[in-house]
Coordinates of C-alpha atoms and ligand atoms in Angstrom, one line a residue:
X1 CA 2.7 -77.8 65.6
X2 CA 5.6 -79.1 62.7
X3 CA 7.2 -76.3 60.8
X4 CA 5.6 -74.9 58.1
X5 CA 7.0 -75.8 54.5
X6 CA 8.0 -72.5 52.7
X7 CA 9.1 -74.6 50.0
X8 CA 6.4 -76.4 50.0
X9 CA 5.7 -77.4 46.1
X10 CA 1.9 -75.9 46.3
X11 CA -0.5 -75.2 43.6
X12 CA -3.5 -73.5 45.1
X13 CA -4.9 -72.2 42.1
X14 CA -6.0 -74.2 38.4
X15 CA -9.3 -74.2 36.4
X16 CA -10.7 -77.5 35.1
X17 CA -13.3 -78.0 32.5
X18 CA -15.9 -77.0 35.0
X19 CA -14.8 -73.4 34.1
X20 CA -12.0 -72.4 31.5
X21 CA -9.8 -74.9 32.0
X22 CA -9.1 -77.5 29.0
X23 CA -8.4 -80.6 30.7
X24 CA -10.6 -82.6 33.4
X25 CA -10.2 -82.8 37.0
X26 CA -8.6 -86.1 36.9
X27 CA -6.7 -85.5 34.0
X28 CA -5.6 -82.1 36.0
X29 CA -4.7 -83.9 39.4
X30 CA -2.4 -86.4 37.1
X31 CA -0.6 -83.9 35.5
X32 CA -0.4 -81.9 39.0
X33 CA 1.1 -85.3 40.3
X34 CA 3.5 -85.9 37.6
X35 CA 4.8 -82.4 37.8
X36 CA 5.5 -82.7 41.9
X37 CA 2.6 -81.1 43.6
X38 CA 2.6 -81.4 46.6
X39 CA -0.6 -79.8 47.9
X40 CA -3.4 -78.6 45.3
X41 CA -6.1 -76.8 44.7
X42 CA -9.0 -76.3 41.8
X43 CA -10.5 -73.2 41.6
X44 CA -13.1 -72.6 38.6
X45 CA -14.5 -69.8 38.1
X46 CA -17.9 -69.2 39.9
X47 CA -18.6 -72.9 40.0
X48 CA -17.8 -76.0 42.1
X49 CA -19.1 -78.6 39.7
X50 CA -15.9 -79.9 39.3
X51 CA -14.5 -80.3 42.8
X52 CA -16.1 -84.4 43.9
X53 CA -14.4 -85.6 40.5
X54 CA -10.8 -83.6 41.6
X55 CA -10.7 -85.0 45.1
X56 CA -11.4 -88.4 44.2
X57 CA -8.8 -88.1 41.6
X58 CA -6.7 -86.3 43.9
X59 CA -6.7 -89.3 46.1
X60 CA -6.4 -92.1 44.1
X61 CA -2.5 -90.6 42.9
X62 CA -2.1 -90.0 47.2
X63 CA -2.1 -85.7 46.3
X64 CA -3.3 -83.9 49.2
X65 CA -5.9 -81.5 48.1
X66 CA -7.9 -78.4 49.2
X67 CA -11.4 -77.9 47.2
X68 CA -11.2 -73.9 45.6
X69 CA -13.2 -71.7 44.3
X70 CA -12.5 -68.5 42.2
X71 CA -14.7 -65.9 42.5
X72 CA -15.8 -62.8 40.1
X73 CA -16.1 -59.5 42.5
X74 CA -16.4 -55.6 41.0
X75 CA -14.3 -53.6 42.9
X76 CA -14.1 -49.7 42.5
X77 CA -15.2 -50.5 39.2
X78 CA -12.7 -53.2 38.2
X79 CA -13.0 -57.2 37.9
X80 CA -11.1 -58.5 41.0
X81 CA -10.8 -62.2 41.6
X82 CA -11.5 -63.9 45.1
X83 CA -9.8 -67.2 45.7
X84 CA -11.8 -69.4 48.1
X85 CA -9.4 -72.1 49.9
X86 CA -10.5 -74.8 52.0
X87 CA -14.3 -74.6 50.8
X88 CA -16.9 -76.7 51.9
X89 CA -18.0 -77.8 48.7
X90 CA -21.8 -78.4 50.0
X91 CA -22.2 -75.5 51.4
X92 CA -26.0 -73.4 50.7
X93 CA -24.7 -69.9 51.4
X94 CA -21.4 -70.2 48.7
X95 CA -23.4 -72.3 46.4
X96 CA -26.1 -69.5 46.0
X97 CA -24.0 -66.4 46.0
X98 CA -21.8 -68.1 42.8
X99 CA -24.8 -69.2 40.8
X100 CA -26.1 -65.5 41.4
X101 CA -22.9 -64.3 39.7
X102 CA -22.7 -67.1 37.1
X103 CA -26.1 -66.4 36.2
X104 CA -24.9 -62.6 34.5
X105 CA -22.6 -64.8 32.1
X106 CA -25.5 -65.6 29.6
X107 CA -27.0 -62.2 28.9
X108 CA -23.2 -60.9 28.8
X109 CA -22.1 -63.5 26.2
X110 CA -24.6 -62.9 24.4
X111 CA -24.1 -59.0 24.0
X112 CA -20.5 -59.6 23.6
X113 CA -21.6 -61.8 20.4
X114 CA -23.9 -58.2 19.6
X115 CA -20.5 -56.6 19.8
X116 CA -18.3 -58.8 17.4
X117 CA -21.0 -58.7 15.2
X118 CA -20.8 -55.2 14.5
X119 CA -17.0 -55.5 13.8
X120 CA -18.1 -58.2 10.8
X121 CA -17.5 -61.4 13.2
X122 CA -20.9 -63.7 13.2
X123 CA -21.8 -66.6 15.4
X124 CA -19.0 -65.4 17.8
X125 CA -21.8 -66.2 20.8
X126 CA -23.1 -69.7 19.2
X127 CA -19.3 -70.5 18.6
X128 CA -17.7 -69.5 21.9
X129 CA -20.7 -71.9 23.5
X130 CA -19.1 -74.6 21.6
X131 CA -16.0 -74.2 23.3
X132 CA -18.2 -74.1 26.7
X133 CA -17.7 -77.9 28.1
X134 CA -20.2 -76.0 31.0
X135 CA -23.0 -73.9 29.3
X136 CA -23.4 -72.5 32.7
X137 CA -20.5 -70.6 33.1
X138 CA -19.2 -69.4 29.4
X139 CA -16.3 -66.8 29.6
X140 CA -14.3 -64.2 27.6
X141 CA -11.8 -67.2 27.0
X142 CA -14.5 -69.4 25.4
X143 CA -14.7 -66.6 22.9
X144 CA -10.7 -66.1 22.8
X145 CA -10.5 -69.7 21.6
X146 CA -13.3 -69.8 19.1
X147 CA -11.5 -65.9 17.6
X148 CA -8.5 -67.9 17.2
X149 CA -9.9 -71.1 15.9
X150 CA -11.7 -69.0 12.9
X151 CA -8.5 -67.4 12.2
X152 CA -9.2 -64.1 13.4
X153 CA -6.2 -63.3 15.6
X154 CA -3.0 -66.1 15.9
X155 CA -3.3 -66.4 19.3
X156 CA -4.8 -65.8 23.1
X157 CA -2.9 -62.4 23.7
X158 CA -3.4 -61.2 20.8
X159 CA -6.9 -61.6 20.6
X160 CA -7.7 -60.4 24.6
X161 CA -5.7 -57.2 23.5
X162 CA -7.8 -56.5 20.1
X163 CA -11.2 -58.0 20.6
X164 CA -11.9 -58.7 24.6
X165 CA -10.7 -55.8 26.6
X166 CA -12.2 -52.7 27.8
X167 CA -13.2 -50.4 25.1
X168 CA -12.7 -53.4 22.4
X169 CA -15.5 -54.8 20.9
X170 CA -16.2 -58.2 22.3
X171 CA -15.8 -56.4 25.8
X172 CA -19.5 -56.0 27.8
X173 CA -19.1 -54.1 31.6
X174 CA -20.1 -56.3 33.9
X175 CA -21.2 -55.8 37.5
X176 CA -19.5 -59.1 39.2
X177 CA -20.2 -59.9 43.0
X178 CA -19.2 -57.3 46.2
X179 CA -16.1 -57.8 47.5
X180 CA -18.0 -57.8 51.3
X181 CA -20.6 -60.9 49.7
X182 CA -17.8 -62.9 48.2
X183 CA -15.7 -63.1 51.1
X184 CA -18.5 -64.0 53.3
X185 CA -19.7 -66.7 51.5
X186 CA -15.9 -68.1 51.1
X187 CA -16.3 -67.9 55.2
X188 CA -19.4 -69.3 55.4
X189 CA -18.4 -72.1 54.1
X190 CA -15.4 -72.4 56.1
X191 CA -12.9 -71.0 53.7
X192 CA -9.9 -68.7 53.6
X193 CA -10.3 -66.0 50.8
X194 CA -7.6 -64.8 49.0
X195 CA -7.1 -62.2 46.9
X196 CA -5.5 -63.3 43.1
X197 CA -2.9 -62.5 41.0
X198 CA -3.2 -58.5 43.0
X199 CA -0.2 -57.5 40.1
X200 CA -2.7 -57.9 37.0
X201 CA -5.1 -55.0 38.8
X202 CA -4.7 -51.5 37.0
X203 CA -5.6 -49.8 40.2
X204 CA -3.6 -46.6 41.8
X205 CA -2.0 -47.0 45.2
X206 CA -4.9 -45.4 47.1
X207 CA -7.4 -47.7 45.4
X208 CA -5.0 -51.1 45.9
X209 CA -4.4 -50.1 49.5
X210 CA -8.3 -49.7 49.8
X211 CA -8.9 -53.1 48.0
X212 CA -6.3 -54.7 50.7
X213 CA -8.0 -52.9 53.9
X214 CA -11.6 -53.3 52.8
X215 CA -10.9 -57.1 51.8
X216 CA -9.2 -57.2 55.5
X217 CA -12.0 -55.5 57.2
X218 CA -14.4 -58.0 55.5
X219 CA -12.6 -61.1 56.5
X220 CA -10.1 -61.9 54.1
X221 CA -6.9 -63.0 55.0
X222 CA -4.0 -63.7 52.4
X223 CA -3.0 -63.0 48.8
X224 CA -1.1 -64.6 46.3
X225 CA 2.6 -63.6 46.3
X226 CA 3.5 -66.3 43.9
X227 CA 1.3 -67.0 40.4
X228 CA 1.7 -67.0 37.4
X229 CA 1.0 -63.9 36.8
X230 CA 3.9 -62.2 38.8
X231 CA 7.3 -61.3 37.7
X232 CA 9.7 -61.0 40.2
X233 CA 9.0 -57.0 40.5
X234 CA 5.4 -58.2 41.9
X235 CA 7.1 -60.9 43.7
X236 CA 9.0 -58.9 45.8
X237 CA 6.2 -56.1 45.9
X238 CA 3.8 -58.4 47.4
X239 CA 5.6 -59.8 49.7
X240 CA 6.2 -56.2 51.6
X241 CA 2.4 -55.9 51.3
X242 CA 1.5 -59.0 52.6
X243 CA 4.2 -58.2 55.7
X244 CA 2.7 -54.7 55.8
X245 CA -1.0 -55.8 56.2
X246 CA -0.2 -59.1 57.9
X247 CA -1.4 -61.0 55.3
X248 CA -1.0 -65.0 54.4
X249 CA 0.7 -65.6 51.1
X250 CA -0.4 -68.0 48.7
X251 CA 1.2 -69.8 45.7
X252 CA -0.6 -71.1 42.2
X253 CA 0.3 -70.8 38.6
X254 CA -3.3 -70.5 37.9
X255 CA -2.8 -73.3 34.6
X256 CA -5.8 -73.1 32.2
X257 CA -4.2 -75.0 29.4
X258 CA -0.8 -77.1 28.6
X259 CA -0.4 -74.2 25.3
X260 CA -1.8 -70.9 26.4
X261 CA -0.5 -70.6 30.6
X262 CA 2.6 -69.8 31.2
X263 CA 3.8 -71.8 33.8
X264 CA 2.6 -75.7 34.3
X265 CA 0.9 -77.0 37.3
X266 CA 3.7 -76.6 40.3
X267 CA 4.6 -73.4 37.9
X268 CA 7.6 -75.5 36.1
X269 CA 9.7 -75.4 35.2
X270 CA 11.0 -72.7 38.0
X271 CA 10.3 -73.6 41.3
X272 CA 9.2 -70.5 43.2
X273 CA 9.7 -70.6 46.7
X274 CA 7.9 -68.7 49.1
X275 CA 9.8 -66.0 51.0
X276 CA 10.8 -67.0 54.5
X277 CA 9.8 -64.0 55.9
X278 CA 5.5 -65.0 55.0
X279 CA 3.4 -66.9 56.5
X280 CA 2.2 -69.5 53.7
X281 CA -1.6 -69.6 53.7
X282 CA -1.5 -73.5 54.1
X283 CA 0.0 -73.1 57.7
X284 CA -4.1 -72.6 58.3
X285 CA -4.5 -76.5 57.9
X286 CA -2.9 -79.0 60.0
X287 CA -0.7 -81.7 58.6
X288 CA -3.3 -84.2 59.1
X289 CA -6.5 -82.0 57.0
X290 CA -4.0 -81.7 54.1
X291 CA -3.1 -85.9 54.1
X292 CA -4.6 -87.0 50.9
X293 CA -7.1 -89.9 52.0
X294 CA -6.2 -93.2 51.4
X295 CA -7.0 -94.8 48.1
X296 CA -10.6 -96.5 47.9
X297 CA -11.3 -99.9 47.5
Ligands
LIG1 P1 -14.2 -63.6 32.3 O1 -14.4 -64.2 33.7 O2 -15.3 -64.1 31.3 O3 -14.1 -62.1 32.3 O4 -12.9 -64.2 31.7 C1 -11.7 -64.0 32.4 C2 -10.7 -65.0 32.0 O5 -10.1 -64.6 30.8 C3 -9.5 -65.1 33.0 O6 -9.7 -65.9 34.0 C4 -8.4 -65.6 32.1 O7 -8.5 -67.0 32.0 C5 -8.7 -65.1 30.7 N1 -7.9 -63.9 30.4 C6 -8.0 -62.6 30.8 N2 -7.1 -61.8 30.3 C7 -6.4 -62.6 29.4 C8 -5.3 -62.4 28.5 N3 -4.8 -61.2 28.3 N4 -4.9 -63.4 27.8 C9 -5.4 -64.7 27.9 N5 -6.4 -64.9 28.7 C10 -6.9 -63.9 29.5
LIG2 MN1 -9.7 -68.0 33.6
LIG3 MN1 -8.2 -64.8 37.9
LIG4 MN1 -7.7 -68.2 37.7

């Protein structure tokens, strides 16, 4: 088998229009391109609808390309999100177990719109569904963008900390999937699951270690070291824990938007290696399964 790549320049985790992302898939895979990808991955939110358009786009600029899925999962009562890599995009078992966890975004919407209300902000619900390219799968950042396009905070940080956190009044608990089901289904459809951005969890050390060993005992097998969520404190922090628990690592800047993420596609402008001491997640495909396809007639 060739060597695996450490510095390989790969971006395994981006949201398109299909979920909160702002810009298409092919307008995504272009930019991905441009900025020296060299192995990508979309990942929406609960939802695959956008992966046909990002392969084909992904092969027409020659970008080898793994279809992704990121999945919502409750965890000792805590959102955790479940990367999917390397997803059979067709699959039954995956495609039912999302649209189960997509379907709670309606009803929750809605009573965060009851919540904003009662703070004096009205129409939050109709407006954030304007923002919703996919009525199907409506998020807190449809409603971050329509608080700051009426003025009511400057910007996305600002209004996640006032208006769409816990104990804020835009934020609704929200039982997501199990961390057992969403694994599964990631395997099921011949996936590796990943665990995201672990750093942004506000879990104690006997509850992270839990996440890691249940996730393990489930099936799961690597984490993101690298995203754009890490500083170089989680950096380095994950990478023991992905040594510790034998772990693959995986790399994405998880880009939403060209104004609001805060590293690009290929997480420019720093290039962020992984450590040669990991095993990169992508070492689970061979040379030949990552080869973007030739380009159509
Ligand atoms: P939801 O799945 O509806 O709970 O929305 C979660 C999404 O909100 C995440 O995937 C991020 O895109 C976005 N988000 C969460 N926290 C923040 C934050 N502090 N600032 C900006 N966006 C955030
Ligand atoms: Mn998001
Ligand atoms: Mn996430
Ligand atoms: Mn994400």
């Amino acid at each position: 088998m060739a060597t695996v790549q450490h510095d390989l320049n790969a971006d395994l985790h981006s949201h398109s229009t299909a979920s909160d992302g702002t810009l298409d898939s092919a307008t995504l895979a272009a930019r991905a391109k441009a900025n020296g990808v060299e192995l990508w991955a979309l990942t929406d939110h609960d939802e695959l609808a956008g992966l046909p358009a990002a392969r084909a786009a992904a092969e027409r600029v020659g970008l080898p390309f793994l279809d992704g899925v990121e999945i919502s999962v409750t965890f000792a009562g805590t959102t955790v999100h479940i990367v999917g890599l390397g997803i059979d995009p067709a699959n039954e078992e995956l495609a039912a177990g999302i649209a189960d966890v997509r379907a709670g975004r309606e009803e929750r919407a809605r009573q965060m719109g009851d919540g904003l209300a009662q703070v004096g902000i009205r129409g939050a619900y109709e407006g954030a569904m304007k923002f919703a390219p996919n009525p199907l799968l409506v998020s807190r950042t449809h409603f971050g963008r329509f608080l700051v396009a009426s003025g009511v905070a400057p910007d996305m940080r600002s209004v996640f900390g006032r208006y769409l956190t816990e104990g804020k009044p835009g934020y609704v608990e929200h039982r997501w999937a199990r961390l057992g089901d969403a694994v599964r289904w990631i395997r099921a459809a011949g996936g590796v699951a990943v665990i995201a951005h672990p750093g942004r969890y506000k879990f104690t050390p006997t509850e992270e270690y839990a996440l890691f060993s249940e996730f393990q005992a489930h099936g799961g097998e690597a984490i993101e070291v690298v995203t754009g969520s890490h500083h170089a404190g989680d950096i380095a922090k994950y990478t023991d824990m992905a040594l510790e628990f034998g772990l693959l690592a995986s790399r994405g800047s998880d880009f939403h938007d060209p104004h609001e993420s805060r590293l690009d596609l290929g997480l420019q402008p720093t290039p962020l290696a992984l450590s040669l001491r990991l095993t990169p997640v992508w070492s689970r495909w061979t040379e030949d399964e990552l080869r973007a396809k030739p380009v159509a007639p």
